[in-house]
Amino acid sequence: MLYNKAVLSAALLSAAAAPAMAASSSSANSTATATSSSSIPSGCSLGSSATMTAQADLDKIAGCTELSGNLTITGDIGSAALANVKKLDGSLRLYNATDLVNFSADSLTVITGGLTLQELTVLNSASFGSLQQVDSITLLTLPAIDTFITNLQKANNIQVSDTTLESVDGFSTLKEVAELNINNNRNLASFNSSLQTVSDSLQISFNAESTQVSFNDLIWANNITLRDVESATFPKLETVNASLGFINNTIANISLAKLTKVGQTLSVTSNDELTYLDCSNLTSIGGGFVVANNTKLADISGFSNLQTIAGAVIVTGNFSTLDLSSLKSVRGGATIETSASNFSCSAIKKLQSNGAIQGDSFVCKNGAVSSSSSISSTSSGSRTSSNARSTSNANAAVSASGSSSAGSSSSTKSKKSKGVAAQDFASVNSVMGAVAAVAMALL
Ligand SMILES: *[C@@H]1O[C@H](CO)[C@@H](O)[C@H](O)[C@H]1NC(C)=O
Ligand SMILES: *[C@@H]1O[C@H](CO)[C@@H](O)[C@H](O)[C@H]1NC(C)=O
Ligand SMILES: *[C@@H]1O[C@H](CO)[C@@H](O)[C@H](O)[C@H]1NC(C)=O
Ligand SMILES: *[C@@H]1O[C@H](CO)[C@@H](O)[C@H](O)[C@H]1NC(C)=O
Ligand SMILES: *[C@@H]1O[C@H](CO)[C@@H](O)[C@H](O)[C@H]1NC(C)=O
Ligand SMILES: *[C@@H]1O[C@H](CO)[C@@H](O)[C@H](O)[C@H]1NC(C)=O
Ligand SMILES: *[C@@H]1O[C@H](CO)[C@@H](O)[C@H](O)[C@H]1NC(C)=O
Ligand SMILES: *[C@@H]1O[C@H](CO)[C@@H](O)[C@H](O)[C@H]1NC(C)=O
Ligand SMILES: *[C@@H]1O[C@H](CO)[C@@H](O)[C@H](O)[C@H]1NC(C)=O
Ligand SMILES: *[C@@H]1O[C@H](CO)[C@@H](O)[C@H](O)[C@H]1NC(C)=O
Ligand SMILES: *[C@@H]1O[C@H](CO)[C@@H](O)[C@H](O)[C@H]1NC(C)=O
Ligand SMILES: *[C@@H]1O[C@H](CO)[C@@H](O)[C@H](O)[C@H]1NC(C)=O
């Protein structure tokens, strides 16, 4: 292929050394298997697996268009190419080949098992220019890579971790995957995907601080977690079947205008630059609703169609506006805390008092409230302008939860609501537990 003569001859030299090593060293059994001339030509089978350490080993299978078995390439091979092989019925693993600079397998269209490139300290480019179909791709600890090429149409699982890739073009044409996990790639500038569905999980995390991602064709994903991204677009996203988390990103704008349903918890947490959050078509959340610690998010009006929340509500930060005007049912409790003093708890208090918030725990505080609570004072309208004073909002909040357990009067309404509360107590607690667990998992 394209390798220059110096590199090729180096490869041949090490190839010449390999059989001798295999013969004299019992640790090289599998190399011996691969290079033994009897096992390869017959149907191009590697047996169950083979390990190759030199281009000469690879040259012996170069005549095969189909190859079966699990192939590992390792050792002190400098550059390598797997020519002609179109289909590998098995897996291909390049592992701990610490001198390997370039690898190409540009005829390969199908790998039925996994493709793994792992711990290749000087690998600069890997080219699988025809590769359309593979079960899984794992790129792991590739500190020198800058080019990875495929023509991928179909893959189940993709993991790209701890590489120096600036972009992950190899996957840009994929339409569906089960899992996509791109993490700890410190140079990753952008990732543009044409994925339409993700049946298990989509995770982009701990890459460069300024990673920009776009999923402009994504319609649904089972769950999504983004961390440390600077921008993300999901213009067609309609459903997240399980959980959706935006955590600790430098993102300013989260726009999910077509999203109607999140099957489990929605968490938008610790995004320090976030100023705009639009989920205006979202009607139901099957877990907790957590919008927390987004310090610049002053206006949380992007949930105006949200009707049901099957878990708890946790909204904290420095917001003045929170629009939950369509909210009809929250099975858990609610914690609303803002450091803005001009936030009014009245709307959320109304939801609590009319039974929409079914969980026992209810807190609503604004920045004008001191943390020392005076529970007994319930006189409404006694709000003062002093910042350090308790306000009716906080009192109402605390007394609301206090009085529901005190159960003073025995009106039919309170009996009924107490019954519901008692019935739901365990499930509310477990929902709260689940929310906490999910929040922890996302963090
Ligand atoms: C390698 O060969 C030695 C001796 O023939 C044998 O004992 C050992 O099990 C072999 N190892 C593998 C991994 O096949
Ligand atoms: C390759 O390895 C996998 C497990 O890692 C195994 O299921 C499969 O049978 C192997 N392939 C061949 C051709 O032996
Ligand atoms: C990687 O290969 C080197 C020799 O090239 C060897 O010394 C080392 O033990 C190998 N490491 C692993 C984890 O296999
Ligand atoms: C590796 O491939 C790149 C192109 O992808 C080429 O520029 C470079 O010369 C190759 N290096 C070696 C050592 O073959
Ligand atoms: C991704 O899309 C953005 C905006 O269209 C573009 O600036 C960027 O270069 C693209 N990245 C890649 C790797 O194609
Ligand atoms: C996720 O939801 C979409 C839209 O409702 C549905 O078509 C898809 O089958 C669901 N996926 C899973 C994995 O449940
Ligand atoms: C993705 O969702 C499934 C439930 O469908 C869950 O079991 C799994 O733990 C989730 N994964 C992540 C990373 O959240
Ligand atoms: C957020 O990211 C910064 C660095 O990017 C890190 O120092 C901090 O611990 C992260 N916080 C959380 C809550 O993950
Ligand atoms: C946020 O992004 C959406 C979609 O890209 C765009 O329509 C909207 O104008 C942006 N809003 C702000 C305030 O930047
Ligand atoms: C919101 O959903 C409705 C249907 O439920 C749809 O007609 C409308 O176009 C959606 N809005 C956006 C911005 O996608
Ligand atoms: C928000 O930040 C506070 C203080 O840093 C922390 O105690 C709390 O756990 C955070 N909330 C979430 C949901 O991350
Ligand atoms: C909250 O936001 C206001 C401006 O809207 C700002 O003056 C104030 O310092 C912020 N408070 C905190 C605790 O971030």
XYZ file of C-alpha atoms and ligand atoms in Angstrom:
611
model
C 0.000 0.000 0.000
C 1.219 3.496 0.683
C 3.992 2.746 3.113
C 7.421 3.981 2.278
C 10.253 1.539 1.806
C 12.065 2.296 5.030
C 8.991 1.520 7.087
C 8.124 -1.506 5.032
C 11.585 -2.964 5.328
C 11.570 -2.361 9.034
C 8.339 -4.292 9.128
C 9.929 -7.081 7.124
C 12.881 -7.162 9.469
C 10.678 -7.606 12.455
C 8.689 -10.114 10.448
C 11.810 -12.119 9.903
C 12.543 -12.022 13.599
C 9.046 -13.134 14.569
C 9.136 -16.832 13.607
C 12.466 -17.246 15.365
C 10.990 -15.728 18.501
C 7.967 -17.943 18.176
C 10.115 -20.997 17.854
C 12.263 -20.192 20.834
C 9.678 -18.734 23.150
C 6.714 -20.570 24.549
C 4.965 -17.270 25.207
C 4.397 -16.804 21.498
C 2.143 -19.853 20.957
C -0.542 -17.962 19.129
C 1.928 -16.227 16.833
C 3.162 -19.665 15.917
C -0.420 -20.686 15.183
C -0.978 -17.725 12.946
C 2.253 -18.110 11.062
C 2.124 -21.854 10.700
C 1.444 -22.218 7.019
C -1.118 -24.988 7.430
C -3.742 -23.083 9.443
C -4.157 -20.045 7.210
C -4.750 -20.986 3.584
C -7.389 -23.604 4.300
C -10.527 -21.481 4.050
C -8.625 -18.526 5.473
C -9.519 -19.563 8.966
C -7.525 -18.411 11.938
C -8.982 -21.118 14.089
C -10.659 -19.448 17.011
C -8.037 -16.759 17.367
C -4.612 -15.651 16.240
C -2.077 -13.092 17.346
C 0.181 -11.445 14.800
C 3.183 -9.320 15.486
C 4.588 -8.539 12.035
C 3.525 -7.440 8.566
C 4.805 -10.771 7.253
C 2.106 -12.493 9.327
C -0.492 -10.206 7.805
C 0.877 -10.769 4.319
C 0.149 -14.454 4.679
C -3.553 -13.738 4.968
C -3.488 -10.975 2.376
C -4.777 -13.400 -0.244
C -7.950 -14.011 1.695
C -11.014 -11.987 0.858
C -12.856 -13.627 3.726
C -11.229 -14.472 6.966
C -12.651 -16.096 10.055
C -11.462 -15.984 13.606
C -10.496 -13.385 16.140
C -7.368 -11.562 15.119
C -5.101 -9.658 17.499
C -2.247 -7.534 16.226
C 0.327 -6.604 18.854
C 4.045 -6.498 19.497
C 6.688 -4.278 17.916
C 5.172 -4.002 14.461
C 5.835 -0.519 13.007
C 3.234 -0.031 10.308
C 0.744 -2.564 9.160
C -1.832 -3.158 6.506
C -4.397 -5.843 6.079
C -4.811 -5.871 2.342
C -7.628 -7.497 0.368
C -9.567 -8.948 3.281
C -13.142 -7.816 2.704
C -14.949 -9.662 5.447
C -13.732 -10.726 8.855
C -16.001 -13.214 10.537
C -14.705 -12.512 14.008
C -13.070 -9.592 15.724
C -10.038 -7.447 15.053
C -8.032 -6.126 17.946
C -4.945 -3.954 17.717
C -3.505 -3.884 21.172
C -0.278 -2.699 22.805
C 1.603 -2.417 19.530
C 3.749 0.371 20.889
C 5.618 1.076 17.621
C 2.589 1.005 15.362
C 2.280 4.367 13.595
C -0.168 3.647 10.802
C -2.650 0.916 10.184
C -4.864 0.386 7.200
C -7.404 -2.197 6.212
C -9.073 -0.361 3.398
C -10.723 -3.337 1.715
C -12.469 -4.495 4.838
C -16.218 -3.877 4.600
C -17.598 -6.100 7.373
C -16.336 -7.176 10.769
C -18.947 -9.366 12.417
C -17.444 -8.918 15.872
C -15.707 -5.989 17.448
C -13.008 -3.666 16.205
C -10.738 -2.590 19.042
C -7.795 -0.220 18.926
C -6.333 -0.072 22.385
C -3.142 1.209 23.963
C -1.352 2.078 20.768
C 0.921 4.806 22.027
C 2.231 6.141 18.716
C -0.614 5.236 16.381
C -1.219 8.266 14.191
C -3.721 7.068 11.664
C -6.012 4.125 11.243
C -7.859 3.746 8.016
C -10.798 1.435 7.427
C -11.992 3.303 4.399
C -14.518 0.682 3.256
C -15.742 -0.494 6.624
C -19.523 -0.337 6.625
C -20.581 -2.778 9.262
C -19.203 -3.830 12.612
C -20.715 -4.991 15.865
C -18.724 -2.684 18.094
C -15.928 -0.179 17.842
C -13.709 0.576 20.791
C -10.987 3.193 20.584
C -9.246 3.296 23.917
C -6.090 5.096 24.983
C -4.704 6.315 21.687
C -2.551 9.290 22.700
C -1.181 10.071 19.220
C -4.053 9.392 16.878
C -5.302 12.111 14.602
C -7.046 10.199 11.839
C -9.578 7.437 12.070
C -11.484 6.690 8.912
C -14.413 4.388 8.246
C -17.452 4.348 6.035
C -19.666 3.065 8.778
C -23.354 2.415 8.146
C -24.130 0.008 10.923
C -22.705 -0.578 14.406
C -24.179 -1.498 17.719
C -21.751 -0.050 20.202
C -19.213 2.684 19.867
C -16.827 3.823 22.538
C -14.142 6.427 21.982
C -12.172 7.126 25.153
C -8.917 8.800 25.941
C -7.828 9.575 22.398
C -6.412 12.693 20.772
C -8.966 12.769 17.964
C -10.148 16.273 17.121
C -13.174 14.968 15.349
C -14.764 11.587 15.046
C -15.601 11.637 11.358
C -15.564 7.867 11.220
C -19.057 7.771 12.629
C -20.697 10.751 11.012
C -22.843 8.757 8.602
C -24.239 6.242 11.084
C -28.033 6.212 11.362
C -28.586 4.002 14.384
C -26.616 2.577 17.285
C -27.335 0.979 20.603
C -24.629 2.834 22.453
C -22.397 5.779 21.718
C -19.966 6.836 24.400
C -17.395 9.494 23.664
C -15.398 10.512 26.699
C -12.061 11.930 27.779
C -10.911 12.902 24.310
C -9.083 16.067 25.210
C -8.781 17.494 21.689
C -12.278 16.772 20.514
C -13.497 19.979 18.908
C -16.696 18.830 17.352
C -18.807 15.824 16.673
C -21.562 16.024 14.093
C -23.730 12.981 13.931
C -26.488 11.883 11.631
C -27.794 9.313 14.079
C -31.559 8.974 14.036
C -31.989 6.597 16.953
C -29.932 5.429 19.919
C -31.531 2.370 21.454
C -29.462 2.293 24.637
C -27.351 5.247 25.610
C -25.709 8.324 24.235
C -22.968 9.818 26.366
C -20.604 12.624 25.559
C -18.502 13.541 28.545
C -15.221 14.942 29.843
C -13.851 15.799 26.421
C -12.359 19.204 25.593
C -14.004 22.130 27.398
C -15.190 23.490 24.082
C -16.524 20.371 22.407
C -19.426 21.143 20.112
C -21.843 18.405 19.233
C -24.736 18.223 16.841
C -27.317 15.502 16.536
C -29.395 17.111 13.872
C -31.269 13.956 12.844
C -31.782 12.326 16.197
C -35.463 11.512 16.829
C -35.238 9.351 19.909
C -32.663 7.960 22.278
C -33.083 5.692 25.254
C -30.979 7.913 27.444
C -28.681 10.848 26.913
C -26.007 12.359 29.138
C -23.884 15.310 28.123
C -21.089 16.793 30.198
C -18.475 19.381 29.343
C -19.896 20.325 25.987
C -19.943 23.894 24.783
C -22.863 23.497 22.432
C -25.301 20.790 21.490
C -28.122 20.707 19.011
C -31.017 18.275 18.951
C -33.513 19.982 16.657
C -35.562 16.828 15.936
C -35.392 15.074 19.274
C -38.922 13.989 20.247
C -38.466 11.311 22.880
C -35.949 10.287 25.478
C -37.257 6.926 26.633
C -35.231 6.826 29.856
C -33.174 9.662 31.322
C -31.794 12.883 29.924
C -29.011 14.791 31.638
C -27.095 17.957 30.855
C -24.493 18.190 33.582
C -21.624 20.583 34.122
C -21.505 21.831 30.557
C -20.349 25.223 29.303
C -23.397 25.329 27.099
C -25.405 28.555 26.841
C -28.444 27.351 24.962
C -30.302 24.088 25.434
C -33.048 24.029 22.878
C -35.215 20.907 22.770
C -38.262 22.385 21.122
C -39.613 19.110 19.711
C -39.091 17.038 22.833
C -42.435 15.819 24.167
C -41.516 13.041 26.567
C -38.740 12.002 28.926
C -39.358 8.489 30.264
C -37.314 8.843 33.428
C -35.449 11.717 35.042
C -34.662 14.986 33.333
C -31.669 16.683 34.892
C -30.151 20.008 33.873
C -27.520 20.644 36.506
C -24.491 22.873 37.075
C -24.330 24.396 33.621
C -22.638 27.659 34.550
C -23.138 29.432 31.230
C -26.697 28.373 30.588
C -29.004 31.297 29.886
C -31.628 29.729 27.652
C -33.500 26.467 28.217
C -36.365 25.568 25.912
C -38.413 22.385 26.369
C -41.636 24.072 25.453
C -43.224 20.982 23.916
C -42.368 18.697 26.803
C -45.521 17.334 28.448
C -44.412 14.407 30.597
C -41.459 13.305 32.666
C -41.448 9.729 33.962
C -38.988 10.409 36.772
C -37.655 13.434 38.574
C -37.504 16.937 37.213
C -34.189 18.489 38.229
C -33.057 21.915 37.074
C -30.367 22.815 39.548
C -27.391 25.102 40.018
C -27.438 26.688 36.604
C -26.228 29.972 38.028
C -26.950 32.220 35.038
C -30.341 30.773 34.225
C -32.642 33.544 35.371
C -35.698 32.605 33.375
C -37.025 29.038 33.516
C -40.015 29.484 31.296
C -39.219 26.696 28.851
C -41.471 24.127 30.525
C -44.809 25.802 30.026
C -46.467 22.656 28.616
C -45.181 20.251 31.220
C -48.176 18.425 32.711
C -46.997 15.370 34.618
C -43.902 14.503 36.617
C -43.714 10.987 38.032
C -40.928 11.812 40.466
C -39.981 14.843 42.498
C -39.362 18.402 41.421
C -36.043 19.994 42.290
C -35.423 23.453 40.927
C -32.576 25.426 42.468
C -30.415 28.283 41.302
C -30.701 32.007 40.788
C -33.916 32.285 38.795
C -36.657 34.866 38.954
C -39.141 33.115 36.705
C -40.333 29.527 36.770
C -43.252 28.703 34.503
C -44.933 25.413 35.335
C -48.343 26.686 34.375
C -49.562 23.434 32.771
C -48.423 21.218 35.609
C -51.220 18.935 36.826
C -49.506 16.125 38.667
C -46.267 15.598 40.560
C -46.037 12.296 42.383
C -43.036 13.302 44.450
C -42.393 16.384 46.500
C -40.993 19.708 45.439
C -37.913 21.685 46.361
C -37.774 25.114 44.811
C -34.932 27.340 45.954
C -33.591 30.452 44.320
C -31.187 33.104 45.458
C -33.182 35.707 43.550
C -35.239 37.719 46.010
C -37.892 38.731 43.503
C -39.104 35.202 42.874
C -42.630 34.497 44.023
C -43.566 31.110 45.417
C -47.272 31.758 45.032
C -47.829 29.771 41.838
C -45.992 26.721 43.120
C -47.721 27.026 46.484
C -51.033 26.965 44.690
C -50.033 23.731 42.970
C -49.214 22.272 46.335
C -52.388 23.399 47.975
C -54.624 22.091 45.193
C -53.032 18.654 45.459
C -51.049 18.649 42.215
C -47.864 18.055 44.212
C -48.549 14.782 45.955
C -45.290 14.136 47.792
C -44.982 15.157 51.419
C -41.867 17.198 51.104
C -42.406 20.739 49.949
C -39.991 23.636 50.153
C -40.123 26.900 48.305
C -37.597 29.574 49.204
C -36.394 32.695 47.559
C -33.319 34.800 48.198
C -35.176 37.016 50.635
C -35.614 34.148 53.040
C -33.238 33.468 55.891
C -32.459 29.857 56.549
C -33.667 30.038 60.145
C -37.309 29.079 59.749
C -40.062 30.230 62.029
C -42.627 27.553 61.412
C -45.520 28.786 63.517
C -45.927 32.220 61.985
C -48.446 31.656 59.226
C -50.045 35.065 58.870
C -50.192 35.649 55.166
C -49.327 39.010 53.746
C -46.859 39.742 56.526
C -43.971 39.897 54.113
C -41.449 42.568 54.844
C -38.920 44.117 52.596
C -35.973 43.099 54.718
C -33.740 40.573 53.063
C -32.790 38.749 56.222
C -36.365 38.152 57.331
C -38.552 35.111 56.881
C -41.333 35.683 54.399
C -44.808 34.333 54.080
C -43.635 32.281 51.123
C -41.217 30.265 53.165
C -43.598 30.034 56.084
C -46.363 28.801 53.885
C -43.978 26.293 52.418
C -42.857 24.915 55.720
C -46.297 25.017 57.321
C -47.817 23.314 54.320
C -45.777 20.226 54.920
C -46.179 20.585 58.666
C -49.967 20.810 58.595
C -50.407 17.874 56.256
C -48.853 15.601 58.838
C -50.538 17.380 61.762
C -53.937 16.832 60.170
C -55.947 19.210 62.339
C -59.415 19.384 60.840
C -61.303 16.355 59.582
C -62.973 17.649 56.491
C -63.714 15.076 53.829
C -61.242 16.753 51.554
C -58.379 16.445 53.993
C -59.330 12.836 54.741
C -59.200 12.065 51.102
C -55.925 13.794 50.534
C -54.466 12.176 53.637
C -55.534 8.791 52.312
C -53.848 9.436 49.026
C -50.768 10.724 50.782
C -50.582 7.667 53.047
C -51.043 5.348 50.125
C -48.351 7.099 48.185
C -45.962 7.534 51.036
C -43.812 4.514 50.308
C -43.827 5.057 46.603
C -43.091 8.735 46.999
C -40.152 7.874 49.196
C -38.883 5.362 46.702
C -39.422 7.810 43.899
C -37.403 10.338 45.884
C -34.765 7.698 46.460
C -34.726 6.877 42.790
C -34.428 10.537 41.901
C -31.513 10.935 44.267
C -29.933 7.800 42.868
C -30.376 8.983 39.309
C -29.056 12.421 40.205
C -26.029 10.785 41.792
C -25.557 8.496 38.808
C -25.681 11.447 36.478
C -23.166 13.319 38.638
C 1.532 -22.224 25.089
O 2.285 -23.376 24.924
C 2.603 -24.028 26.140
C 3.531 -25.182 25.856
O 3.262 -25.749 24.612
C 1.295 -24.453 26.806
O 1.567 -25.062 28.053
C 0.413 -23.255 27.018
O -0.850 -23.642 27.541
C 0.206 -22.526 25.725
N -0.509 -21.290 25.971
C -1.565 -20.920 25.252
C -2.157 -19.602 25.630
O -1.997 -21.599 24.342
C -14.215 -14.645 18.827
O -14.354 -14.355 20.203
C -15.680 -14.354 20.649
C -15.693 -13.982 22.104
O -14.845 -12.933 22.319
C -16.281 -15.734 20.458
O -17.639 -15.701 20.845
C -16.189 -16.121 19.008
O -16.644 -17.444 18.867
C -14.770 -16.017 18.508
N -14.754 -16.248 17.086
C -14.278 -17.346 16.533
C -14.339 -17.455 15.056
O -13.768 -18.222 17.222
C 3.028 -4.378 25.928
O 4.108 -4.756 25.107
C 5.371 -4.661 25.732
C 6.420 -5.046 24.738
O 6.158 -4.526 23.495
C 5.401 -5.572 26.927
O 6.628 -5.416 27.599
C 4.263 -5.238 27.856
O 4.218 -6.167 28.906
C 2.941 -5.268 27.138
N 1.901 -4.814 28.021
C 0.740 -5.426 28.146
C -0.214 -4.841 29.112
O 0.441 -6.421 27.501
C 1.069 7.438 8.080
O -0.012 7.870 7.286
C 0.022 9.245 6.999
C -1.198 9.571 6.219
O -2.310 9.056 6.861
C 1.269 9.568 6.214
O 1.331 10.946 5.985
C 2.490 9.121 6.981
O 3.632 9.291 6.193
C 2.363 7.669 7.357
N 3.477 7.331 8.221
C 4.148 6.210 8.068
C 5.256 6.008 9.056
O 3.881 5.389 7.224
C -19.616 20.198 12.592
O -20.505 21.202 12.187
C -20.040 22.520 12.479
C -21.136 23.478 12.120
O -21.727 23.152 10.907
C -18.757 22.782 11.711
O -18.265 24.060 12.043
C -17.736 21.734 12.104
O -16.572 21.903 11.356
C -18.289 20.348 11.871
N -17.350 19.389 12.372
C -16.962 18.346 11.681
C -15.977 17.447 12.310
O -17.365 18.132 10.540
C -38.349 5.084 22.454
O -39.456 5.861 22.083
C -39.725 5.873 20.703
C -40.827 6.863 20.453
O -41.890 6.628 21.289
C -40.084 4.464 20.259
O -40.355 4.462 18.875
C -38.926 3.553 20.572
O -39.238 2.231 20.251
C -38.553 3.631 22.039
N -37.305 2.922 22.231
C -37.084 2.110 23.242
C -35.725 1.499 23.314
O -37.908 1.913 24.101
C -30.032 3.882 30.217
O -31.350 3.450 30.397
C -31.526 2.156 30.932
C -32.983 1.884 31.106
O -33.620 1.826 29.904
C -30.786 2.006 32.233
O -30.881 0.682 32.694
C -29.350 2.402 32.077
O -28.691 2.340 33.296
C -29.252 3.790 31.506
N -27.892 4.142 31.312
C -27.395 5.304 31.696
C -25.963 5.506 31.442
O -28.075 6.144 32.217
C -17.370 20.462 36.545
O -16.240 20.505 35.697
C -15.087 21.062 36.303
C -13.989 21.092 35.292
O -14.467 21.115 33.997
C -14.705 20.233 37.505
O -13.615 20.840 38.143
C -15.878 20.130 38.460
O -15.546 19.251 39.501
C -17.097 19.591 37.754
N -18.225 19.606 38.647
C -19.118 18.607 38.698
C -20.253 18.814 39.639
O -19.022 17.597 38.020
C -31.102 28.654 20.987
O -30.967 27.698 19.946
C -32.124 27.568 19.135
C -31.912 26.420 18.178
O -30.647 26.448 17.633
C -32.383 28.882 18.429
O -33.547 28.762 17.649
C -32.569 29.957 19.462
O -32.704 31.213 18.830
C -31.373 30.029 20.411
N -31.693 30.974 21.461
C -30.808 31.820 21.939
C -31.287 32.751 23.000
O -29.666 31.855 21.531
C -45.026 20.783 19.443
O -45.851 19.628 19.294
C -46.929 19.790 18.438
C -47.711 18.511 18.400
O -47.806 17.986 19.681
C -46.450 20.150 17.044
O -47.558 20.414 16.223
C -45.566 21.382 17.117
O -45.019 21.635 15.848
C -44.457 21.153 18.099
N -43.632 22.331 18.225
C -42.383 22.340 17.853
C -41.635 23.623 18.066
O -41.840 21.372 17.376
C -26.196 22.450 43.890
O -25.091 23.042 44.534
C -25.116 22.883 45.940
C -23.977 23.684 46.516
O -22.863 23.629 45.675
C -25.038 21.412 46.278
O -25.114 21.232 47.667
C -26.193 20.690 45.632
O -26.069 19.296 45.834
C -26.229 20.946 44.138
N -27.425 20.351 43.590
C -27.403 19.489 42.611
C -28.697 18.900 42.194
O -26.363 19.189 42.027
C -28.132 36.168 40.894
O -28.308 36.938 39.700
C -28.199 38.328 39.903
C -28.467 39.006 38.591
O -29.612 38.492 38.002
C -26.831 38.672 40.408
O -26.771 40.069 40.696
C -26.552 37.904 41.672
O -25.220 38.142 42.082
C -26.745 36.415 41.444
N -26.611 35.721 42.698
C -25.881 34.628 42.801
C -25.846 33.996 44.156
O -25.285 34.136 41.858
